[in-house]
Coordinates of C-alpha atoms in Angstrom, one line a residue:
Chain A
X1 CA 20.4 3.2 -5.3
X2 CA 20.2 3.1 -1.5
X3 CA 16.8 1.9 0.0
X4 CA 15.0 4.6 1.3
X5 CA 11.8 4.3 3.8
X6 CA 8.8 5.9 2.5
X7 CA 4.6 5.8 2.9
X8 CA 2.9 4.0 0.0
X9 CA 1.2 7.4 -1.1
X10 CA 4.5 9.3 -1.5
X11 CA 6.3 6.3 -2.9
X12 CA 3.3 5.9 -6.0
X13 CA 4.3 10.3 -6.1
X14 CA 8.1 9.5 -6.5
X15 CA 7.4 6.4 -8.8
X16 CA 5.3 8.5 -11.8
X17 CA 8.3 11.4 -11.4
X18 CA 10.5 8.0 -11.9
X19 CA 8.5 7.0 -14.9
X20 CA 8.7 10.3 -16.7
X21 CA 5.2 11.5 -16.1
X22 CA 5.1 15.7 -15.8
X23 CA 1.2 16.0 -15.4
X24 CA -0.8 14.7 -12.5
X25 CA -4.2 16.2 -11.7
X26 CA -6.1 15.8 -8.3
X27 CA -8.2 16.1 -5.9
X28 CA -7.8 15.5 -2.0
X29 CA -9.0 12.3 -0.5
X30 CA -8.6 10.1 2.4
X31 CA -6.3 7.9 2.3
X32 CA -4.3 8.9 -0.6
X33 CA -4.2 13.0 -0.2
X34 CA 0.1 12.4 0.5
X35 CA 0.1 11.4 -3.4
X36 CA -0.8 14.9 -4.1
X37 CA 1.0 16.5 -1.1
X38 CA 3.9 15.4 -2.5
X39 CA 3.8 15.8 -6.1
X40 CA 2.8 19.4 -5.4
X41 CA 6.2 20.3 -4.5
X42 CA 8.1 17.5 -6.0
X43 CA 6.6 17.8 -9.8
X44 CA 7.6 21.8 -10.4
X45 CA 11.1 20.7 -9.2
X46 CA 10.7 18.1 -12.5
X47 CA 9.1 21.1 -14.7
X48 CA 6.0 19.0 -14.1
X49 CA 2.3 20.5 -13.4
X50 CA 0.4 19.9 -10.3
X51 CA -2.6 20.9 -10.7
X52 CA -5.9 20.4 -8.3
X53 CA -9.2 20.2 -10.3
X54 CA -12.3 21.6 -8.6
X55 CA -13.6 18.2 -8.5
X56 CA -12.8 14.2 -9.4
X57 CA -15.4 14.7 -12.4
X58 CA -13.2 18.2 -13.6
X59 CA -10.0 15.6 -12.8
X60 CA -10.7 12.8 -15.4
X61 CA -11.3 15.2 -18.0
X62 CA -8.4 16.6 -17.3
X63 CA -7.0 13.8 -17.3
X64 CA -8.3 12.7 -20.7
X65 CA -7.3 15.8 -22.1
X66 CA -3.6 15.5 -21.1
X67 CA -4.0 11.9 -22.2
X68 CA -5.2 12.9 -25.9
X69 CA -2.6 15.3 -26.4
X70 CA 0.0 12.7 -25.6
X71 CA 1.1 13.5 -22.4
X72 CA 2.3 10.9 -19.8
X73 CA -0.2 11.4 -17.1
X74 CA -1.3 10.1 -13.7
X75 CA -4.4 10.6 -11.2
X76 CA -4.9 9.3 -7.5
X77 CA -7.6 9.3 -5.9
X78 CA -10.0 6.6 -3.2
X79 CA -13.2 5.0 -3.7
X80 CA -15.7 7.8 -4.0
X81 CA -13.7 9.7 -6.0
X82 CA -12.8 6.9 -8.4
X83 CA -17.0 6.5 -8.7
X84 CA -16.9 10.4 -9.9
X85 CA -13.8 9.6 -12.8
X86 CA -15.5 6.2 -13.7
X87 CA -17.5 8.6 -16.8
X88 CA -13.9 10.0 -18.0
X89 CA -12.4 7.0 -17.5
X90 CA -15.5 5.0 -19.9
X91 CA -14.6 8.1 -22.7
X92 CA -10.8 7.7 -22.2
X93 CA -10.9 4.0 -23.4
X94 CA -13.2 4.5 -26.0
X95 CA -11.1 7.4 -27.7
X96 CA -7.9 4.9 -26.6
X97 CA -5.9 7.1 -24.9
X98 CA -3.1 6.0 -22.1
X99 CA -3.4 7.3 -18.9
X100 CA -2.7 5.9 -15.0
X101 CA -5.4 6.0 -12.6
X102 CA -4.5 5.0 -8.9
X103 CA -7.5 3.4 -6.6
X104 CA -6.4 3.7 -2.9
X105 CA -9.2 1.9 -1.7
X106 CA -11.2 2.8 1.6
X107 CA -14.2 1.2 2.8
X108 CA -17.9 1.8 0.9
X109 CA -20.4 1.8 -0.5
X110 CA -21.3 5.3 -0.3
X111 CA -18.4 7.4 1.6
X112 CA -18.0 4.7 3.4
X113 CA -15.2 5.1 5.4
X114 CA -11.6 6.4 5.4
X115 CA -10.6 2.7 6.4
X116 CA -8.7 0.1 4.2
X117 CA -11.1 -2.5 1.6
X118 CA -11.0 -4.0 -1.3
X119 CA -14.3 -3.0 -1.9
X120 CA -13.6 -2.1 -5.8
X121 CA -12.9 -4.9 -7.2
X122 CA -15.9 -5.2 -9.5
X123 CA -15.5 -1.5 -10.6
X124 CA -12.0 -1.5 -11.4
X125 CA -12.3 -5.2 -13.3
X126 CA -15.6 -5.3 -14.6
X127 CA -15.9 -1.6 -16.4
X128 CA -17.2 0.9 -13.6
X129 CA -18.3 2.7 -16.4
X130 CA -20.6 2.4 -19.2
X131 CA -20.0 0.4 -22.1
X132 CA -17.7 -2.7 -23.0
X133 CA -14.4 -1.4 -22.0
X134 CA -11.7 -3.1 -19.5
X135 CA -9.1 -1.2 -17.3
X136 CA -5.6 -3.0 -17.0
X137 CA -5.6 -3.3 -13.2
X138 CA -2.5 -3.8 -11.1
X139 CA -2.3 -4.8 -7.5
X140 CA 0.3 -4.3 -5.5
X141 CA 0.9 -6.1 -2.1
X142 CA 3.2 -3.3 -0.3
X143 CA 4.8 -0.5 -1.1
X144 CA 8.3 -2.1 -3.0
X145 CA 5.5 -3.2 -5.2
X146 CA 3.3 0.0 -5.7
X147 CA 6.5 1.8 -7.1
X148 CA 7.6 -1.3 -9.8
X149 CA 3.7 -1.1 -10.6
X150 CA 3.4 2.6 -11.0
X151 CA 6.6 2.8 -13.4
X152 CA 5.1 -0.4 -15.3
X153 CA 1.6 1.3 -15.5
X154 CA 2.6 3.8 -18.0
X155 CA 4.2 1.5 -20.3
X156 CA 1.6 -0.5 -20.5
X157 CA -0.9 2.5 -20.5
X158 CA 0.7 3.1 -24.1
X159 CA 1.7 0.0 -25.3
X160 CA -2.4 -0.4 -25.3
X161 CA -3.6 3.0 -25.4
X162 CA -5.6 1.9 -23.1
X163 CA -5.7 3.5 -19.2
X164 CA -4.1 1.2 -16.6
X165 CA -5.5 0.9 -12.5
X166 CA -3.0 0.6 -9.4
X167 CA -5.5 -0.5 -7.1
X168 CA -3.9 -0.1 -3.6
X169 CA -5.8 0.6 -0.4
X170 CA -5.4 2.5 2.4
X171 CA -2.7 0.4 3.8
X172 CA -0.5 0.7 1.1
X173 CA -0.9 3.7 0.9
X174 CA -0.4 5.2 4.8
X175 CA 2.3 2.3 5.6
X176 CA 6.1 3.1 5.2
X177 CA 8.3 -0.1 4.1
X178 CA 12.0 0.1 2.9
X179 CA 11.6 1.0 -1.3
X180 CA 13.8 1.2 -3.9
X181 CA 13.3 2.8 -7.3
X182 CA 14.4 0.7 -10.3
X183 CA 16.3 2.3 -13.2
X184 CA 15.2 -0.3 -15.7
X185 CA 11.5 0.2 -15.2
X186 CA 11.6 3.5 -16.9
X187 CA 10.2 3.5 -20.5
X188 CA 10.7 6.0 -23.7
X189 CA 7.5 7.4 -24.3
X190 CA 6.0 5.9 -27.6
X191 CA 5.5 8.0 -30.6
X192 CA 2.1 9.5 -30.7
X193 CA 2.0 11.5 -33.7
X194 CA -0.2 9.0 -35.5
X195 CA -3.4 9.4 -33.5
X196 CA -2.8 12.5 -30.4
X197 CA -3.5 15.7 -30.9
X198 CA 0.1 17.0 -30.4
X199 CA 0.4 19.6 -32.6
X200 CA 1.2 19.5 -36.6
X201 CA 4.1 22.1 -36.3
X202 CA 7.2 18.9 -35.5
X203 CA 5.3 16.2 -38.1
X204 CA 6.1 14.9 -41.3
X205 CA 2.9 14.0 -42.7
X206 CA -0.3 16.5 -42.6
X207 CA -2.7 13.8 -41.3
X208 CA -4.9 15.2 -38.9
X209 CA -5.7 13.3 -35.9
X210 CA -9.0 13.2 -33.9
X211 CA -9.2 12.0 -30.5
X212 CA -12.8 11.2 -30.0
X213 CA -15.3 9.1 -28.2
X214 CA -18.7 9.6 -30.9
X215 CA -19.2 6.6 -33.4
X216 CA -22.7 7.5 -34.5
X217 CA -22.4 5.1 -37.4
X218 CA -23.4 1.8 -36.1
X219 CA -20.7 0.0 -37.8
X220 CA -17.6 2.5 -36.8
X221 CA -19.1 1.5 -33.2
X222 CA -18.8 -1.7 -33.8
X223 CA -15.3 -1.4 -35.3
X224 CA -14.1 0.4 -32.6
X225 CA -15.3 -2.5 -29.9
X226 CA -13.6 -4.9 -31.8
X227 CA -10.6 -2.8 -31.6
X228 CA -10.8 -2.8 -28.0
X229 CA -12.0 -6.6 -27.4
X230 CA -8.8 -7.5 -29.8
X231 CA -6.5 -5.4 -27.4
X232 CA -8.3 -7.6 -23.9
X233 CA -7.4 -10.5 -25.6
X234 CA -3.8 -9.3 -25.9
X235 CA -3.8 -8.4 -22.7
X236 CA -4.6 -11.6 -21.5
X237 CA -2.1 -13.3 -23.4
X238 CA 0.6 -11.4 -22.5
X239 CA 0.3 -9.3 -19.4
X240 CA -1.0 -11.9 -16.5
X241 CA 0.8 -11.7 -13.7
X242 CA 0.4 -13.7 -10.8
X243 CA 2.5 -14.7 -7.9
X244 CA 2.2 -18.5 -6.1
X245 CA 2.6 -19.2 -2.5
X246 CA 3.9 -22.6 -0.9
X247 CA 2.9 -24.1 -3.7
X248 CA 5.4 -26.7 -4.0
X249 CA 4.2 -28.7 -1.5
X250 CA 0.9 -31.0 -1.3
X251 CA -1.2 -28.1 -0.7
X252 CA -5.2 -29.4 0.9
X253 CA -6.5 -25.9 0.4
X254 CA -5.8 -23.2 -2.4
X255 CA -6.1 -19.3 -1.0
X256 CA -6.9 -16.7 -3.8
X257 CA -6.0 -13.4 -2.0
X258 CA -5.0 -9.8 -3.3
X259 CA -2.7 -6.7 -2.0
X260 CA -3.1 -6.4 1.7
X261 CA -5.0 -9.2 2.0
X262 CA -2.3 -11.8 0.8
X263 CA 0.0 -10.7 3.1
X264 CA -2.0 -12.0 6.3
X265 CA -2.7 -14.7 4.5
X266 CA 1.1 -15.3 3.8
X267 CA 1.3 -15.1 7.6
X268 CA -1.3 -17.7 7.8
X269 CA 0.2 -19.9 5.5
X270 CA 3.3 -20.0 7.6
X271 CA 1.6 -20.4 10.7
X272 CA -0.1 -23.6 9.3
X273 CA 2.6 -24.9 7.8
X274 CA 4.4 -25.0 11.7
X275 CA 1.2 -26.9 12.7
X276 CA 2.0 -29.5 9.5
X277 CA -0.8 -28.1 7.7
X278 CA 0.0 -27.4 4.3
X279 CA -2.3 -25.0 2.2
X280 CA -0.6 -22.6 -1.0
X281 CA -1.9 -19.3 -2.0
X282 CA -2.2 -17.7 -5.5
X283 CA -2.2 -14.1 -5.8
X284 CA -3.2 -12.5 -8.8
X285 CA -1.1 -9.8 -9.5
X286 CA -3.1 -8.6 -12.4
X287 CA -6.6 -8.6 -11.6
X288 CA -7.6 -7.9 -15.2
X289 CA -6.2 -10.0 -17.2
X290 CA -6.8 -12.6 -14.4
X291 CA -4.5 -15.4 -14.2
X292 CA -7.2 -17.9 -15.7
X293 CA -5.3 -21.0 -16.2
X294 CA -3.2 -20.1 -13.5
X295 CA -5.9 -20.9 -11.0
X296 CA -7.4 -23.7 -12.9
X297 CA -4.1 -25.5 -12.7
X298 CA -3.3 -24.6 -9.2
X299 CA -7.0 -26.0 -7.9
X300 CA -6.5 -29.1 -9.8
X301 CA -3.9 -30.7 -8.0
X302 CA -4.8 -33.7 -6.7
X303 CA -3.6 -33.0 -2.9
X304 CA -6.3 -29.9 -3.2
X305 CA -9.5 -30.3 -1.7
X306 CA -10.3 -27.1 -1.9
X307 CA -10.2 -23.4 -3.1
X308 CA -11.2 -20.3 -0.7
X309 CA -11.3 -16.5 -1.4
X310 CA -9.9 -14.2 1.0
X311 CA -10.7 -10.7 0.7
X312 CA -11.4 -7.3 2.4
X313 CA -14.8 -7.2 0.4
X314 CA -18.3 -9.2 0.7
X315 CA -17.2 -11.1 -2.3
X316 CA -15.7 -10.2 -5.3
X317 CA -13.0 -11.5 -6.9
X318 CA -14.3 -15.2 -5.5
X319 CA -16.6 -14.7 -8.8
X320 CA -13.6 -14.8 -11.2
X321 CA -12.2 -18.0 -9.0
X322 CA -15.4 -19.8 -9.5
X323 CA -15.5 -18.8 -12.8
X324 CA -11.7 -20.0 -13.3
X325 CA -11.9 -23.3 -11.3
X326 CA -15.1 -24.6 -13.4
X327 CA -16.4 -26.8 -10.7
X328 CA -13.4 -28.8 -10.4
X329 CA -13.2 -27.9 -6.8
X330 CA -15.7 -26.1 -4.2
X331 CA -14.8 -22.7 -3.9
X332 CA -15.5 -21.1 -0.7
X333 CA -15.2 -17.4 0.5
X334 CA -14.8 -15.3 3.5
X335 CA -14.3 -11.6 3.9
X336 CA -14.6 -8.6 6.0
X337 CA -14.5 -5.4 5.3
X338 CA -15.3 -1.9 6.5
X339 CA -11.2 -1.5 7.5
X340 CA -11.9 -4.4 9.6
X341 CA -9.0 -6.5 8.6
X342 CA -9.2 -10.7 8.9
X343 CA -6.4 -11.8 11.6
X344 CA -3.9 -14.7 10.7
X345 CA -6.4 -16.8 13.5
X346 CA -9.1 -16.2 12.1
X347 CA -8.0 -17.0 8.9
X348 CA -6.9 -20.0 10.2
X349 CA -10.1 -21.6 11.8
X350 CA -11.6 -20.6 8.5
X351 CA -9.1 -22.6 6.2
X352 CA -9.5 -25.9 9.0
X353 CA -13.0 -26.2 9.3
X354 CA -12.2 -26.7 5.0
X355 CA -10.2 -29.6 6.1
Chain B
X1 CA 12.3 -13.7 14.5
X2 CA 10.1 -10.6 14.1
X3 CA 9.3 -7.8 17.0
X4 CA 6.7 -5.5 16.7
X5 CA 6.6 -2.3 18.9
X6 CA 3.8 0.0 19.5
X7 CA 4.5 3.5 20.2
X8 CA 1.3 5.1 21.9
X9 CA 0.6 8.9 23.2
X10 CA -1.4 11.7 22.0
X11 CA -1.1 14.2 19.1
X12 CA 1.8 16.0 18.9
X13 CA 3.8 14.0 21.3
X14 CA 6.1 13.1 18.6
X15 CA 4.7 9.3 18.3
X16 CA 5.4 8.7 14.9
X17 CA 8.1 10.6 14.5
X18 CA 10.1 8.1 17.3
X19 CA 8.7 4.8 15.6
X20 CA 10.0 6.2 12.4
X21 CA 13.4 6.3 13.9
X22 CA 13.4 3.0 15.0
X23 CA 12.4 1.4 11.8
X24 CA 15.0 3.8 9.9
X25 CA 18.2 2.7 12.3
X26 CA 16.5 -1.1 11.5
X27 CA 16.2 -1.2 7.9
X28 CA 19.9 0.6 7.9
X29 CA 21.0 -2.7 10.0
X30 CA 19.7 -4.3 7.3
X31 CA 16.3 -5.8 8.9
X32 CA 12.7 -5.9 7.0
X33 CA 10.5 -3.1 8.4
X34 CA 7.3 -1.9 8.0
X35 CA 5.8 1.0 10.1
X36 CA 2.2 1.2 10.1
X37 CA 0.2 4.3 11.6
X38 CA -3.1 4.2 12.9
X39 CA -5.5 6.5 11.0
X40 CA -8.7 6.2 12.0
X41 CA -11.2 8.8 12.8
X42 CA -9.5 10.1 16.2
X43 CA -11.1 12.8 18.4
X44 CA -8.5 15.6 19.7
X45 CA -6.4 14.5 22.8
X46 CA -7.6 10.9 21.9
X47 CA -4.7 8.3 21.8
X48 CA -2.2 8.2 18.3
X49 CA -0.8 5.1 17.9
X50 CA 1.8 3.5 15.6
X51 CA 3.3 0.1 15.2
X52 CA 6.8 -0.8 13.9
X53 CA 7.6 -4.4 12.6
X54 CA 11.5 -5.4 12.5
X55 CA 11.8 -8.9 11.1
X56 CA 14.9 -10.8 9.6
X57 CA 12.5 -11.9 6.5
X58 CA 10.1 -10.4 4.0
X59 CA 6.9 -9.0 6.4
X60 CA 3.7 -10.8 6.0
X61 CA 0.6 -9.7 8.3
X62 CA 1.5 -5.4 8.6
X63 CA -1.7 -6.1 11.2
X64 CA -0.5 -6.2 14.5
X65 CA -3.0 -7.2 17.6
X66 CA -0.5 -8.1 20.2
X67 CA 2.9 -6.1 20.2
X68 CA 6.3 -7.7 21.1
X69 CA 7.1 -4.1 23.2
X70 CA 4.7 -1.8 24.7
X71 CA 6.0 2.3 24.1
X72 CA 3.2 4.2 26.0
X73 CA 3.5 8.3 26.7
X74 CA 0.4 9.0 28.3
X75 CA -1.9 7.5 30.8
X76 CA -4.8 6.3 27.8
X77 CA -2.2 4.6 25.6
X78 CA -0.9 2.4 28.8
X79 CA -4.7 1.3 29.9
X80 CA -5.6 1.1 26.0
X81 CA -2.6 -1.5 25.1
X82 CA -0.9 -2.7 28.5
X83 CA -2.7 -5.9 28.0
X84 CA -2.4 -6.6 24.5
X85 CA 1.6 -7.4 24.8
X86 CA 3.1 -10.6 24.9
X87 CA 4.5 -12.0 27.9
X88 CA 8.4 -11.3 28.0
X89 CA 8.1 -7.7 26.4
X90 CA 8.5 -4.7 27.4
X91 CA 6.2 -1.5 28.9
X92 CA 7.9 1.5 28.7
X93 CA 6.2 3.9 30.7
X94 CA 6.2 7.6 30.7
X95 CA 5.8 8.5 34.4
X96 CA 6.2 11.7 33.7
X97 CA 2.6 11.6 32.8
X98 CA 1.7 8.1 33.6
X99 CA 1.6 8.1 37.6
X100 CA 0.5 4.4 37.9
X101 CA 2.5 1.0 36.3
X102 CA 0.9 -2.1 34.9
X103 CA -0.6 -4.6 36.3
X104 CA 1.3 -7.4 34.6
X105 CA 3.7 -9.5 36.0
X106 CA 4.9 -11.4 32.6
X107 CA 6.1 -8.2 31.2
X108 CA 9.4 -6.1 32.0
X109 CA 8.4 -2.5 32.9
X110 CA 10.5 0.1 32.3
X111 CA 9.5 3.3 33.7
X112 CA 10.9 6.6 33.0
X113 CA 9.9 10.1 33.6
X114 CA 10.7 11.2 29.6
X115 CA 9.3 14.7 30.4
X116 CA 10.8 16.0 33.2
X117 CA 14.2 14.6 31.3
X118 CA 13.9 16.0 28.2
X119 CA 12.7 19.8 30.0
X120 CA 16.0 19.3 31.9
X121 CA 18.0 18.5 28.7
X122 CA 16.5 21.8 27.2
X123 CA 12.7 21.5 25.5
X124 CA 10.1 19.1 26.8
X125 CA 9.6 18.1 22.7
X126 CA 12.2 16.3 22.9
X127 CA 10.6 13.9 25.1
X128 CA 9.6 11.4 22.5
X129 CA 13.6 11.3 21.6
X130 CA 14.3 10.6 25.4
X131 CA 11.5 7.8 25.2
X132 CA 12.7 6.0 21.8
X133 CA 16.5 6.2 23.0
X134 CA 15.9 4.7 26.9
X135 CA 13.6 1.9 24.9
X136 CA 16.1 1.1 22.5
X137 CA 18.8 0.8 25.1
X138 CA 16.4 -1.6 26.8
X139 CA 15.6 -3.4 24.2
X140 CA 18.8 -3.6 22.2
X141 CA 16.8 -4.1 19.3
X142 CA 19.4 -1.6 16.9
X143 CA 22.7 -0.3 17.3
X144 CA 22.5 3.0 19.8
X145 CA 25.4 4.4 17.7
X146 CA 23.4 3.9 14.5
X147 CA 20.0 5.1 16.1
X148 CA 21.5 8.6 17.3
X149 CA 23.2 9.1 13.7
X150 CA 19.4 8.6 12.2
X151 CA 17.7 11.4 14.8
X152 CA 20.8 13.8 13.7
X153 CA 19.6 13.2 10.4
X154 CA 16.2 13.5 10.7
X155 CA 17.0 16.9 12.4
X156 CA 19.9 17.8 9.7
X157 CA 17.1 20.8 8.1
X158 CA 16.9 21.9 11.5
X159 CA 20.8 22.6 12.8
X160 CA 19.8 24.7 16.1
X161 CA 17.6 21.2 17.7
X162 CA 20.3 19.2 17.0
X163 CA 22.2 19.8 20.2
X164 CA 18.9 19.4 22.0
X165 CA 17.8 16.1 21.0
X166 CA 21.7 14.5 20.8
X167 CA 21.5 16.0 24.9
X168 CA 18.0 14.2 24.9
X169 CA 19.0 11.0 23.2
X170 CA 22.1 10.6 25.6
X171 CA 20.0 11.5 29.3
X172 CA 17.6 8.5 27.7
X173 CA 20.5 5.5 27.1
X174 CA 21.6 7.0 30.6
X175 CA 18.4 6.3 32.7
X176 CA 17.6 3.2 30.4
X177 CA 21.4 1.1 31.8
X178 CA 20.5 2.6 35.6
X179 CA 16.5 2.2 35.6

């Protein structure tokens, strides 16, 4: 298929038609409210359902029922809004049902602002809601990548049962950048009859399923954790995806950076490189499962003196590269955020005064 | 070798809808693009702005603080950005609505009254189509034959403009080779 140019909001709308998804539930928010623009009149052309909840709190309900009865099915929203799912979204791992939730990230806390962050890291990696529970977390660095993430995120959404995060922000998801839309990336829905609630009438067997969140019985709770930590583990065996950056070279510094963020960084990286400056950058694709030993291995080479986390936050994801590097290298930070945006420049006098 | 344009007006000038084109016609030439819209809390008659990168390899930084080119339809846009270009590039200006020209010396300034051209072509919204064709003809940054073939498309849900803006897209290549 012919590349087509497209904003990040309406490309994450075409993607989930792409992927097979009929139900997507909303609620308007800056700066992702094209996601629903557009699946409001593209979905009922698909026999899909648009359908606008009177709130993000009535939306992840919505979404978990949609979820329990088998249905492949998506929600956008930004920051805020994500804060008013993250109770659904808690209940909807717990009763293991797959469903994608899309975080086009503005600036907070609070209502923040309508600008580009990566504010969210913590919420989206480290629960957000209550109890032990993990999202799968995707992070796309432009808008080719938000559509092959989308169509992946419902796979993977039932391969674990588990709900998967695109976390974009605003830039992604205003910006317009040539896409295509992969065949191969769409999936067969798995067969749900053992555990959703989708109806006896088309089933063999007369098992009745329950799709619930309640294990008053202290060991059924405990069970069901297990169940859950034994699917994290999976996922960080099998799912990490990551993406290295110049990093053939005798590298003195190692850049962590995500989505946006990388990409000025990529532009630093070149910049340097013209002064003879050589410096690499890993960027996790998946935040959760984080590349672990990918980021212990790439601080350790010997040319490396040390590791620095970029991001549009106050420092987030620098805790997982400390965490990662165990001390085999400083690790240093800088950030901005608001929709304030770090230049190539300034990236650069940040990374030499490391040297 | 990237270039990065700014297109710059008000609301409703048709800002976005010209830096669209451009990028389109590029990425059909085969170019990276990227086109990245300003959308920030903006009062009413404040400046819209919107920045197109064309590059012949994958885009890094979609952050732009100092444009190749310079595309500015009003008077706040030009005094906003005029100094934020790179020496060699090139101000367009809309003198229709712009009666003064930039200081700069480094810069090429190409000054044309899109307005009172695209009224005489027929509607005065097709200004923003006299502006993108005149700057591309400048610029040579796509093929004009290409570029006209992506505003007939853009327009092809809309049959009766289509006359209008091909009229408006041919008075601006005209005043671009003669300005």
């Amino acid at each position: 298929m012919a590349k087509v140019l497209m904003k990040g909001n309406e490309a994450i709308g075409e993607a989930a038609i792409r992927a097979g998804c009929k139900n997507y539930f909303a609620y308007p928010i800056t700066p992702q409210s094209e996601v629903a623009e557009y699946l409001s009149k593209r979905l009922p052309e698909e026999g899909g359902v648009f359908l606008q909840g009177e709130s993000e709190v009535a939306v992840g309900y919505m979404i978990f029922g949609a979820a329990g009865a088998g249905e492949r099915v998506m929600t956008t929203s930004s920051s805020p809004g994500i804060s008013l799912m993250s109770e659904a979204l808690s209940y909807i791992t717990a009763a293991q049902c797959p469903a994608v939730f899309v975080n086009i990230m503005r600036g907070g806390p609070g209502l923040g602002g309508i600008l580009p962050s990566q504010g969210d890291y913590f919420q989206a990696t480290k629960g957000g809601g209550h109890g032990d529970y993990h999202l799968l977390v995707l992070a796309p660095d432009g808008v080719q990548e938000a559509v092959e993430m989308t169509m992946q995120a419902f796979t993977l959404a039932e391969k674990y049962r588990n709900p998967v995060m695109i976390l974009g922000d605003g830039l992604i998801g205003q910006m317009m950048e040539p896409v295509e839309f992969p065949d191969d990336l769409k999936t067969e829905p798995t067969n749900k009859d053992d555990w959703a609630t989708n109806g006896m009438a088309h089933r063999k067997s007369d098992k009745r399923n329950l799709v619930k969140s309640l294990f008053l019985d202290p060991s059924a709770l405990n069970n069901n954790n297990l169940v859950l930590k034994a699917k994290y583990e999976q996922m960080k065996k099998e799912e990490v995806q990551y993406e290295l950056y110049n990093a053939d070279t005798d590298y003195q510094v190692l850049i962590t950076s995500y989505g946006t963020m990388s990409r000025v960084c990529r532009t630093s990286i070149d910049m340097l490189k013209s002064e003879g400056i050589e410096t690499a950058m890993l960027r996790p694709k998946t935040l959760f499962p984080f590349p672990e030993k990918q980021v212990f291995d790439a601080a350790g080479k010997q040319s490396c003196k040390a590791v620095i986390s970029i991001e549009m936050s106050m420092g987030q994801m620098v805790e997982d590269v400390e965490r990662c590097v165990k001390g085999r290298r400083p690790v240093e930070f800088y950030g901005e955020c608001g929709g304030e945006i770090p230049s190539p420049e300034k990236i650069i006098e940040i990374i030499k005064a490391l040297l | 070798m990237q270039t990065e344009i700014k297109f710059a007006g008000f609301g409703g000038q048709g800002i976005l809808l010209s830096a669209k084109l451009l990028a389109y016609a590029a990425m059909k030439q085969g170019s990276f693009v990227a086109w990245i819209p300003s959308y920030g809390p903006e009062m009413r008659g404040g400046t819209a702005y919107c920045t197109v990168v064309i590059s012949d390899r994958l885009i890094g930084s979609p952050i732009i603080k100092n444009p190749t080119h310079l595309v500015a339809m009003n008077r706040p846009s030009l005094e906003k950005f005029e100094n934020d270009v790179k020496p060699g590039g090139i101000i367009f200006i809309n003198s229709s609505l712009i009666p003064v020209t930039s200081q700069r010396t480094d810069v090429t300034q190409l000054v044309v009254p899109v307005n009172d051209i695209a009224i005489k072509a027929g509607s005065v919204r097709a200004a923003n189509i006299v502006a993108l064709s005149a700057f591309a003809a400048k610029s040579k940054l796509v093929d004009l034959e290409l570029l006209k073939e992506c505003v007939k498309e853009e327009f092809a849900a809309k049959p009766k403009i289509i006359p209008l803006n091909m009229e408006a897209f041919d008075q601006g290549v005209k005043i671009a080779q003669t300005a």
